[in-house]
């Protein structure tokens, strides 16, 4: 990337400055969310022991783990990629692959946008679609867990 930036700098200086300003703008918008995720990781490492992750998000979590991953996915905000370090940390501590998948799937349900969706499509459609997405997230979670080996993170062959 440095080589590309240098090439652009010497060939199109105005484009270079525009790119740097755009990168800076994106960085400013992402840093607060990324900082929040790192604070969560720190707090998880400090207060939540691996056996607790196993209880709430591991193999024995049951319905509580599904509900938590669904609700957390719906309530999560910010760019998706800032959640990857937290999910990776939780995975190392025993979080099931199915719960990670369910969390990521449910990020597509945005509470602030539901009133707009209701306005354009109606309550019935919005409710059915949202319920379908939640159910599909659980199905996708199960399928992901069947394909990916939870203990090693490798695919079954």
XYZ file of C-alpha atoms in Angstrom:
157
model
C 0.000 0.000 0.000
C 2.854 2.371 0.740
C 4.204 1.756 -2.764
C 0.809 2.508 -4.291
C 0.456 5.687 -2.236
C 3.945 6.794 -3.295
C 3.135 6.091 -6.938
C -0.079 8.118 -6.685
C 1.763 10.891 -4.823
C 4.257 11.335 -7.666
C 1.762 10.917 -10.513
C -1.423 12.521 -9.167
C -0.630 14.626 -6.068
C -4.170 15.970 -5.739
C -5.586 12.437 -5.757
C -3.022 11.450 -3.142
C -4.118 14.235 -0.780
C -7.771 13.368 -1.359
C -7.054 9.709 -0.554
C -5.135 10.615 2.593
C -7.986 12.862 3.778
C -10.536 10.117 3.044
C -8.420 7.547 4.911
C -8.078 9.937 7.830
C -11.850 10.518 7.864
C -12.573 6.775 7.887
C -9.997 6.242 10.615
C -11.615 8.916 12.779
C -15.028 7.276 12.441
C -13.731 3.764 13.188
C -11.375 4.505 16.097
C -14.112 5.130 18.726
C -15.912 1.895 17.888
C -12.661 -0.050 17.709
C -11.617 1.417 21.067
C -14.953 0.334 22.551
C -14.466 -3.210 21.267
C -10.962 -3.320 22.763
C -12.406 -2.097 26.070
C -14.924 -4.974 25.877
C -12.089 -7.413 25.179
C -10.126 -6.030 28.133
C -13.146 -6.301 30.435
C -13.896 -9.821 29.207
C -10.288 -10.837 29.850
C -10.342 -9.194 33.273
C -13.675 -10.379 34.644
C -14.920 -13.305 32.591
C -13.094 -16.562 32.952
C -13.050 -19.209 30.183
C -15.319 -21.523 32.204
C -17.966 -18.746 32.299
C -17.763 -18.345 28.515
C -18.322 -22.083 28.279
C -21.362 -21.784 30.531
C -22.981 -18.886 28.676
C -21.681 -19.269 25.121
C -20.112 -22.739 25.020
C -21.416 -26.228 24.306
C -23.611 -26.345 27.421
C -25.156 -22.883 26.951
C -28.389 -24.122 25.396
C -31.212 -21.681 24.665
C -29.539 -18.950 26.737
C -26.586 -18.882 24.298
C -28.876 -18.684 21.273
C -30.918 -15.865 22.784
C -27.812 -13.960 23.839
C -26.196 -14.240 20.390
C -29.433 -13.185 18.653
C -30.051 -10.172 20.916
C -26.380 -9.119 20.941
C -26.274 -9.304 17.135
C -29.381 -7.160 16.788
C -28.162 -4.579 19.328
C -24.563 -4.391 18.069
C -23.581 -1.280 16.158
C -20.727 -0.027 14.034
C -18.803 -1.643 11.225
C -18.768 -5.439 11.275
C -14.984 -5.767 11.129
C -14.490 -4.102 14.498
C -16.354 -7.000 16.127
C -13.989 -9.629 14.715
C -11.302 -9.237 17.435
C -13.899 -9.618 20.202
C -15.474 -12.669 18.568
C -12.031 -14.193 18.036
C -11.193 -13.659 21.701
C -14.502 -15.205 22.789
C -13.933 -18.121 20.409
C -10.542 -18.802 22.009
C -12.275 -18.846 25.396
C -14.858 -21.413 24.299
C -17.630 -19.633 22.385
C -19.438 -21.961 19.987
C -19.043 -21.346 16.269
C -22.825 -21.450 15.897
C -23.244 -18.522 18.298
C -20.639 -16.448 16.428
C -22.419 -17.146 13.159
C -25.804 -16.295 14.676
C -24.440 -13.045 16.116
C -23.028 -11.994 12.729
C -26.218 -12.957 10.878
C -28.437 -10.954 13.227
C -26.406 -7.809 12.671
C -28.523 -7.399 9.530
C -31.531 -6.566 11.721
C -31.214 -2.878 12.544
C -33.581 -1.592 15.228
C -33.340 2.065 14.153
C -34.398 1.098 10.620
C -37.426 -1.021 11.589
C -39.821 1.987 11.767
C -38.798 3.006 8.235
C -39.323 -0.555 7.044
C -42.752 -0.618 8.707
C -43.621 2.661 6.998
C -42.753 1.327 3.530
C -43.741 -2.332 3.834
C -46.171 -2.594 6.747
C -46.050 -4.222 10.164
C -46.898 -7.740 8.986
C -44.160 -7.897 6.358
C -41.559 -6.383 8.700
C -42.466 -8.778 11.508
C -42.431 -11.856 9.264
C -39.135 -10.888 7.635
C -37.499 -10.162 11.007
C -38.689 -13.475 12.466
C -37.532 -15.296 9.334
C -34.092 -13.703 9.658
C -33.833 -14.718 13.328
C -34.860 -18.306 12.559
C -32.525 -18.426 9.564
C -29.672 -17.180 11.767
C -30.092 -20.196 14.048
C -30.215 -22.569 11.066
C -27.087 -20.963 9.589
C -25.441 -21.212 13.013
C -26.105 -24.954 13.176
C -24.904 -25.480 9.603
C -21.740 -23.468 10.227
C -20.997 -25.507 13.321
C -21.519 -28.752 11.394
C -19.034 -27.647 8.720
C -16.399 -26.045 10.947
C -14.694 -28.056 13.658
C -15.251 -26.104 16.896
C -12.116 -27.364 18.629
C -9.624 -26.517 15.887
C -11.451 -24.014 13.677
C -10.656 -26.166 10.646
C -13.113 -27.448 8.090
C -14.317 -31.037 8.023
C -13.147 -32.927 4.960
